[in-house]
Amino acid sequence: MINWSMGQVVEVARVGAEIYSVWISERKISRKVKPGQFIGVKVPERDDLLLRRPFSVADVKGGKMRIVFRVVGAGTAKLAHSKKGDRWDIIGPLGKPAPLVQNKSVVVCGGGVGAAPLFYLTRVLKEKNRVVAVLGARRAAELVMVSEFRQLGVKVYLTTEDGSKGIRGLVTEALEPVIKVMEKPVVYACGPEGMLKALCPLSRKAKVWAFFEERMGCGTGVCYGCALPKKDGGYLRLCQDGPVVSLDEVVL
Ligand SMILES: Cc1cc2nc3c(=O)[nH]c(=O)nc-3n(C[C@H](O)[C@H](O)[C@H](O)COP(=O)(O)OP(=O)(O)OC[C@H]3O[C@@H](n4cnc5c(N)ncnc54)[C@H](O)[C@@H]3O)c2cc1C
Ligand code: FES
């Protein structure tokens, strides 16, 4: 069941270039939300921005949940200017939880702010799996939550396109040698659709669960604004059937 709730902002921090972390105190949704699910936030004082903005939950702790987001437009700019004590109108949990595995070699692969939802997932998966993280961004200032991933005790490989931190190149290129030495790896990937597309060849050799965060309208199954074609015909709705989808099932 989808809950509606007024959450209270308890912490806002700039954690990278135009990237913000917000902790929200909210009991109903934070108790239920699982890794891979997202919330819909109404942008405060902006009735012209009709659609709720979707954000994956990056972590939960004692009646609080965290989102980490990049400022790309009017909605995220307004949310980034939130202050402690502000109240946010939220619905959730939305979407399906990411499928979890046990006793596997797992790689989480995050492109830019796509690392955020993988953090909550990694915290849960590392209890029953061997997990490594491959995190990439265009430049060092866009890598997020690196020290937090390390604090979880997982090995972290870093890449940047400009070589300012870690291996120079694309995160998808850095992923290949990491996977090669693993037996039957399971990959969870979150990033721009171009990155997910680059992982399609890999999905023939390994199970790849992809987080799709670029298509969304109503977020609740009504508008089909999130439709993604399936290989075996028809469409899936990312807000209902995703946003975490097996990459070998869809056409990109
Ligand atoms: C399931 C889901 C989970 C998400 N989780 C996160 C998250 O954890 N952190 C985060 O930073 N973002 C996340 N997003 C993306 C986020 O919802 C959008 O960036 C946000 O809604 C943009 O709102 P805006 O008003 O600032 O920008 P708008 O004014 O709506 O758009 C400004 C510009 O950004 C582009 N844009 C808008 N939405 C997206 C998008 N989804 N992806 C790429 N470009 C977009 C537009 O094409 C336009 O060029 C998620 C999206 C989905 C669907
Ligand atoms: S976003 Fe409207 S149906 Fe999925």
Short mmCIF file of C-alpha atoms and ligand atoms in Angstrom, two decimals:
data_model
loop_
_atom_site.label_atom_id
_atom_site.label_comp_id
_atom_site.label_asym_id
_atom_site.label_seq_id
_atom_site.Cartn_x
_atom_site.Cartn_y
_atom_site.Cartn_z
CA MET A 1 0.00 0.00 0.00
CA ILE A 2 1.21 3.49 -0.84
CA ASN A 3 1.33 5.86 2.13
CA TRP A 4 1.00 9.60 2.14
CA SER A 5 2.95 11.44 4.78
CA MET A 6 4.38 14.79 5.85
CA GLY A 7 8.08 14.30 6.59
CA GLN A 8 10.29 16.77 8.41
CA VAL A 9 13.69 17.67 7.05
CA VAL A 10 16.29 17.01 9.74
CA GLU A 11 19.55 17.47 7.82
CA VAL A 12 20.58 18.97 4.49
CA ALA A 13 24.17 18.70 3.28
CA ARG A 14 25.96 19.41 0.03
CA VAL A 15 27.90 16.22 -0.65
CA GLY A 16 29.30 16.89 -4.12
CA ALA A 17 29.11 19.22 -7.11
CA GLU A 18 25.41 20.16 -7.18
CA ILE A 19 24.65 17.01 -5.20
CA TYR A 20 22.70 17.15 -1.92
CA SER A 21 21.87 14.70 0.84
CA VAL A 22 18.65 15.17 2.80
CA TRP A 23 17.58 13.17 5.85
CA ILE A 24 13.83 13.24 6.45
CA SER A 25 12.16 12.24 9.69
CA GLU A 26 9.09 10.24 8.68
CA ARG A 27 7.82 7.08 10.35
CA LYS A 28 5.27 5.44 8.03
CA ILE A 29 7.22 5.17 4.78
CA SER A 30 10.72 4.82 6.25
CA ARG A 31 9.59 1.73 8.19
CA LYS A 32 8.34 0.01 5.04
CA VAL A 33 10.64 1.12 2.24
CA LYS A 34 13.05 -1.52 0.88
CA PRO A 35 16.20 -1.12 -1.24
CA GLY A 36 15.26 -0.27 -4.83
CA GLN A 37 12.03 1.51 -3.91
CA PHE A 38 11.48 5.22 -4.24
CA ILE A 39 9.39 8.08 -2.90
CA GLY A 40 7.44 10.85 -4.66
CA VAL A 41 8.11 14.30 -3.24
CA LYS A 42 5.84 17.28 -3.90
CA VAL A 43 8.05 20.31 -4.42
CA PRO A 44 7.08 22.72 -1.60
CA GLU A 45 5.66 26.15 -2.52
CA ARG A 46 5.78 25.32 -6.23
CA ASP A 47 2.22 24.47 -7.25
CA ASP A 48 3.28 25.02 -10.87
CA LEU A 49 5.45 21.87 -10.61
CA LEU A 50 2.54 19.47 -10.70
CA LEU A 51 4.30 16.12 -10.75
CA ARG A 52 5.93 14.74 -7.65
CA ARG A 53 9.68 14.30 -8.09
CA PRO A 54 10.79 10.66 -7.71
CA PHE A 55 13.84 9.85 -5.56
CA SER A 56 15.29 6.49 -4.61
CA VAL A 57 15.83 5.96 -0.93
CA ALA A 58 19.57 5.94 -0.22
CA ASP A 59 19.30 4.77 3.37
CA VAL A 60 16.96 4.44 6.35
CA LYS A 61 17.72 4.69 10.05
CA GLY A 62 15.39 4.84 13.09
CA GLY A 63 12.34 6.56 11.59
CA LYS A 64 14.39 8.61 9.14
CA MET A 65 15.15 8.17 5.46
CA ARG A 66 17.81 9.70 3.27
CA ILE A 67 17.76 10.82 -0.33
CA VAL A 68 20.80 11.98 -2.30
CA PHE A 69 20.10 13.94 -5.46
CA ARG A 70 21.65 16.04 -8.17
CA VAL A 71 20.21 19.47 -8.95
CA VAL A 72 19.05 19.36 -12.59
CA GLY A 73 16.04 21.70 -12.70
CA ALA A 74 13.53 23.79 -10.78
CA GLY A 75 12.27 21.01 -8.49
CA THR A 76 15.62 19.71 -7.31
CA ALA A 77 16.92 23.30 -6.95
CA LYS A 78 14.03 24.13 -4.62
CA LEU A 79 14.49 20.92 -2.60
CA ALA A 80 18.24 21.60 -2.26
CA HIS A 81 17.39 24.90 -0.56
CA SER A 82 15.38 23.12 2.14
CA LYS A 83 16.16 23.95 5.75
CA LYS A 84 16.05 21.85 8.91
CA GLY A 85 12.43 21.78 10.11
CA ASP A 86 10.85 22.19 6.64
CA ARG A 87 8.03 19.78 5.92
CA TRP A 88 7.87 17.69 2.76
CA ASP A 89 4.73 16.10 1.33
CA ILE A 90 5.77 12.54 0.40
CA ILE A 91 4.17 9.39 -0.98
CA GLY A 92 5.73 5.95 -0.90
CA PRO A 93 7.09 3.39 -0.91
CA LEU A 94 6.76 3.36 -4.71
CA GLY A 95 7.88 0.63 -7.08
CA LYS A 96 9.00 -2.88 -6.25
CA PRO A 97 11.93 -3.71 -3.97
CA ALA A 98 15.11 -4.86 -5.73
CA PRO A 99 15.29 -8.67 -5.80
CA LEU A 100 17.78 -9.83 -3.17
CA VAL A 101 20.25 -12.73 -3.51
CA GLN A 102 22.12 -14.89 -1.00
CA ASN A 103 25.59 -16.47 -0.98
CA LYS A 104 26.61 -14.75 -4.22
CA SER A 105 29.44 -12.60 -5.49
CA VAL A 106 27.76 -9.24 -5.98
CA VAL A 107 28.98 -6.11 -7.71
CA VAL A 108 27.13 -2.84 -7.26
CA CYS A 109 27.95 -0.46 -10.07
CA GLY A 110 26.97 3.20 -9.68
CA GLY A 111 27.31 6.00 -12.18
CA GLY A 112 27.39 9.43 -10.51
CA VAL A 113 24.48 9.98 -8.15
CA GLY A 114 23.33 6.46 -9.12
CA ALA A 115 25.57 5.25 -6.28
CA ALA A 116 23.00 6.52 -3.76
CA PRO A 117 20.25 3.86 -4.02
CA LEU A 118 22.96 1.20 -4.19
CA PHE A 119 24.13 2.20 -0.72
CA TYR A 120 20.96 0.99 1.07
CA LEU A 121 21.01 -2.12 -1.13
CA THR A 122 24.68 -2.82 -0.30
CA ARG A 123 24.04 -2.42 3.42
CA VAL A 124 21.37 -5.13 3.18
CA LEU A 125 23.12 -7.44 0.66
CA LYS A 126 26.47 -7.51 2.44
CA GLU A 127 24.93 -9.48 5.33
CA LYS A 128 24.56 -12.57 3.12
CA ASN A 129 26.86 -12.02 0.11
CA ARG A 130 30.38 -10.98 -0.91
CA VAL A 131 29.90 -7.44 -2.23
CA VAL A 132 32.25 -5.08 -4.05
CA ALA A 133 31.38 -1.61 -5.35
CA VAL A 134 32.49 0.00 -8.61
CA LEU A 135 31.61 3.68 -8.50
CA GLY A 136 32.25 6.12 -11.31
CA ALA A 137 31.54 9.72 -12.24
CA ARG A 138 32.62 12.36 -14.71
CA ARG A 139 34.98 13.89 -12.13
CA ALA A 140 36.00 13.43 -8.50
CA ALA A 141 33.53 16.06 -7.22
CA GLU A 142 30.63 13.98 -8.58
CA LEU A 143 31.53 10.75 -6.77
CA VAL A 144 29.11 10.27 -3.89
CA MET A 145 29.05 8.29 -0.65
CA VAL A 146 32.48 6.73 -1.25
CA SER A 147 33.59 6.85 2.40
CA GLU A 148 30.22 5.47 3.50
CA PHE A 149 30.56 2.48 1.14
CA ARG A 150 34.05 1.90 2.59
CA GLN A 151 32.67 2.10 6.13
CA LEU A 152 30.34 -0.77 5.23
CA GLY A 153 33.49 -2.85 4.75
CA VAL A 154 33.08 -3.46 1.00
CA LYS A 155 35.96 -3.06 -1.44
CA VAL A 156 35.43 0.05 -3.54
CA TYR A 157 36.86 0.65 -7.03
CA LEU A 158 36.68 4.24 -8.25
CA THR A 159 36.68 5.61 -11.78
CA THR A 160 36.39 9.10 -13.23
CA GLU A 161 36.13 10.11 -16.86
CA ASP A 162 38.70 12.90 -16.42
CA GLY A 163 41.07 10.80 -14.28
CA SER A 164 40.77 13.14 -11.26
CA LYS A 165 40.18 10.14 -8.95
CA GLY A 166 40.67 6.38 -9.38
CA ILE A 167 41.01 4.75 -12.78
CA ARG A 168 40.49 7.06 -15.77
CA GLY A 169 37.56 5.98 -17.93
CA LEU A 170 33.97 4.83 -17.78
CA VAL A 171 32.56 2.94 -14.85
CA THR A 172 31.38 0.21 -17.24
CA GLU A 173 34.98 -0.33 -18.42
CA ALA A 174 36.21 -0.66 -14.83
CA LEU A 175 33.48 -3.18 -14.10
CA GLU A 176 34.70 -5.72 -16.69
CA PRO A 177 37.98 -6.85 -15.03
CA VAL A 178 36.29 -6.95 -11.61
CA ILE A 179 33.65 -9.33 -12.90
CA LYS A 180 36.06 -11.50 -14.87
CA VAL A 181 37.60 -12.99 -11.73
CA MET A 182 34.27 -13.72 -10.06
CA GLU A 183 32.22 -16.87 -10.22
CA LYS A 184 28.64 -16.24 -11.40
CA PRO A 185 28.54 -12.59 -10.35
CA VAL A 186 25.30 -10.71 -9.84
CA VAL A 187 25.42 -7.05 -10.83
CA TYR A 188 23.16 -4.25 -9.57
CA ALA A 189 23.65 -1.12 -11.68
CA CYS A 190 22.27 2.39 -11.31
CA GLY A 191 23.12 5.32 -13.52
CA PRO A 192 22.09 7.13 -16.70
CA GLU A 193 20.40 5.04 -19.40
CA GLY A 194 23.52 5.32 -21.57
CA MET A 195 25.45 3.49 -18.87
CA LEU A 196 22.75 0.82 -18.54
CA LYS A 197 22.78 0.39 -22.33
CA ALA A 198 26.55 -0.16 -22.24
CA LEU A 199 25.92 -3.01 -19.78
CA CYS A 200 23.53 -4.87 -22.11
CA PRO A 201 26.26 -7.14 -23.61
CA LEU A 202 27.28 -8.10 -20.05
CA SER A 203 23.72 -9.17 -19.27
CA ARG A 204 24.23 -12.15 -21.61
CA LYS A 205 27.01 -13.44 -19.31
CA ALA A 206 25.90 -12.27 -15.85
CA LYS A 207 22.65 -11.42 -14.12
CA VAL A 208 22.33 -7.64 -14.25
CA TRP A 209 19.63 -5.83 -12.28
CA ALA A 210 19.34 -2.26 -13.56
CA PHE A 211 17.80 0.70 -11.71
CA PHE A 212 15.95 2.92 -14.22
CA GLU A 213 15.71 6.50 -12.98
CA GLU A 214 15.11 8.52 -16.15
CA ARG A 215 11.50 7.82 -17.10
CA MET A 216 8.65 8.73 -14.79
CA GLY A 217 5.33 10.55 -14.87
CA CYS A 218 2.69 9.97 -12.21
CA GLY A 219 4.76 7.33 -10.40
CA THR A 220 1.63 5.38 -9.49
CA GLY A 221 0.71 3.31 -12.56
CA VAL A 222 -1.77 5.62 -14.28
CA CYS A 223 -0.05 7.55 -17.09
CA TYR A 224 2.28 5.03 -18.86
CA GLY A 225 4.94 7.77 -18.94
CA CYS A 226 7.42 5.22 -17.61
CA ALA A 227 6.76 2.48 -20.21
CA LEU A 228 9.77 0.44 -21.32
CA PRO A 229 9.51 -2.13 -24.15
CA LYS A 230 10.02 -5.78 -23.20
CA LYS A 231 11.99 -8.22 -25.36
CA ASP A 232 9.10 -10.66 -25.46
CA GLY A 233 6.58 -7.97 -26.49
CA GLY A 234 4.51 -5.40 -24.66
CA TYR A 235 5.73 -2.92 -22.13
CA LEU A 236 6.50 -2.80 -18.49
CA ARG A 237 5.73 0.19 -16.32
CA LEU A 238 8.84 1.14 -14.39
CA CYS A 239 6.85 2.67 -11.53
CA GLN A 240 4.96 -0.62 -11.00
CA ASP A 241 7.21 -3.39 -12.33
CA GLY A 242 10.48 -1.55 -11.58
CA PRO A 243 12.36 0.64 -11.18
CA VAL A 244 14.77 -2.29 -10.79
CA VAL A 245 14.53 -4.52 -13.85
CA SER A 246 16.50 -7.48 -15.18
CA LEU A 247 18.47 -5.96 -18.05
CA ASP A 248 18.06 -9.02 -20.29
CA GLU A 249 14.27 -8.59 -20.30
CA VAL A 250 14.03 -5.10 -21.82
CA VAL A 251 14.87 -3.32 -25.08
CA LEU A 252 17.05 -0.25 -24.74
C1 LIG B 1 12.58 5.93 -9.79
C2 LIG B 1 13.44 7.17 -9.83
C3 LIG B 1 14.35 7.39 -8.81
C4 LIG B 1 15.17 8.53 -8.85
N1 LIG B 1 16.09 8.70 -7.87
C5 LIG B 1 16.94 9.75 -7.91
C6 LIG B 1 17.93 9.91 -6.91
O1 LIG B 1 18.04 9.13 -5.96
N2 LIG B 1 18.77 10.98 -7.03
C7 LIG B 1 18.68 11.87 -8.09
O2 LIG B 1 19.50 12.80 -8.19
N3 LIG B 1 17.73 11.74 -9.02
C8 LIG B 1 16.86 10.71 -8.96
N4 LIG B 1 15.90 10.59 -9.92
C9 LIG B 1 15.79 11.64 -10.93
C10 LIG B 1 14.99 12.81 -10.35
O3 LIG B 1 13.68 12.39 -10.09
C11 LIG B 1 14.97 13.98 -11.36
O4 LIG B 1 16.27 14.48 -11.53
C12 LIG B 1 14.05 15.09 -10.86
O5 LIG B 1 12.70 14.66 -10.87
C13 LIG B 1 14.20 16.32 -11.75
O6 LIG B 1 13.32 17.30 -11.27
P1 LIG B 1 13.58 18.84 -11.56
O7 LIG B 1 12.31 19.56 -11.32
O8 LIG B 1 14.78 19.34 -10.83
O9 LIG B 1 14.00 18.87 -13.08
P2 LIG B 1 13.05 19.10 -14.35
O10 LIG B 1 12.76 20.56 -14.44
O11 LIG B 1 11.91 18.13 -14.31
O12 LIG B 1 14.06 18.69 -15.50
C14 LIG B 1 15.27 19.42 -15.68
C15 LIG B 1 16.19 18.69 -16.64
O13 LIG B 1 16.56 17.42 -16.09
C16 LIG B 1 16.15 16.37 -16.96
N5 LIG B 1 15.59 15.30 -16.12
C17 LIG B 1 14.42 15.32 -15.47
N6 LIG B 1 14.20 14.16 -14.84
C18 LIG B 1 15.28 13.39 -15.09
C19 LIG B 1 15.64 12.07 -14.74
N7 LIG B 1 14.85 11.29 -14.03
N8 LIG B 1 16.83 11.62 -15.19
C20 LIG B 1 17.64 12.38 -15.94
N9 LIG B 1 17.34 13.63 -16.33
C21 LIG B 1 16.17 14.13 -15.92
C22 LIG B 1 15.08 16.95 -17.84
O14 LIG B 1 15.05 16.29 -19.10
C23 LIG B 1 15.53 18.37 -18.00
O15 LIG B 1 16.53 18.50 -18.97
C24 LIG B 1 15.07 9.47 -9.91
C25 LIG B 1 14.14 9.25 -10.92
C26 LIG B 1 13.34 8.11 -10.89
C27 LIG B 1 12.38 7.88 -12.00
S1 FES B 2 4.87 6.85 -14.18
FE1 FES B 2 2.77 6.92 -14.67
S2 FES B 2 2.39 4.80 -15.14
FE2 FES B 2 4.43 4.78 -14.43
#
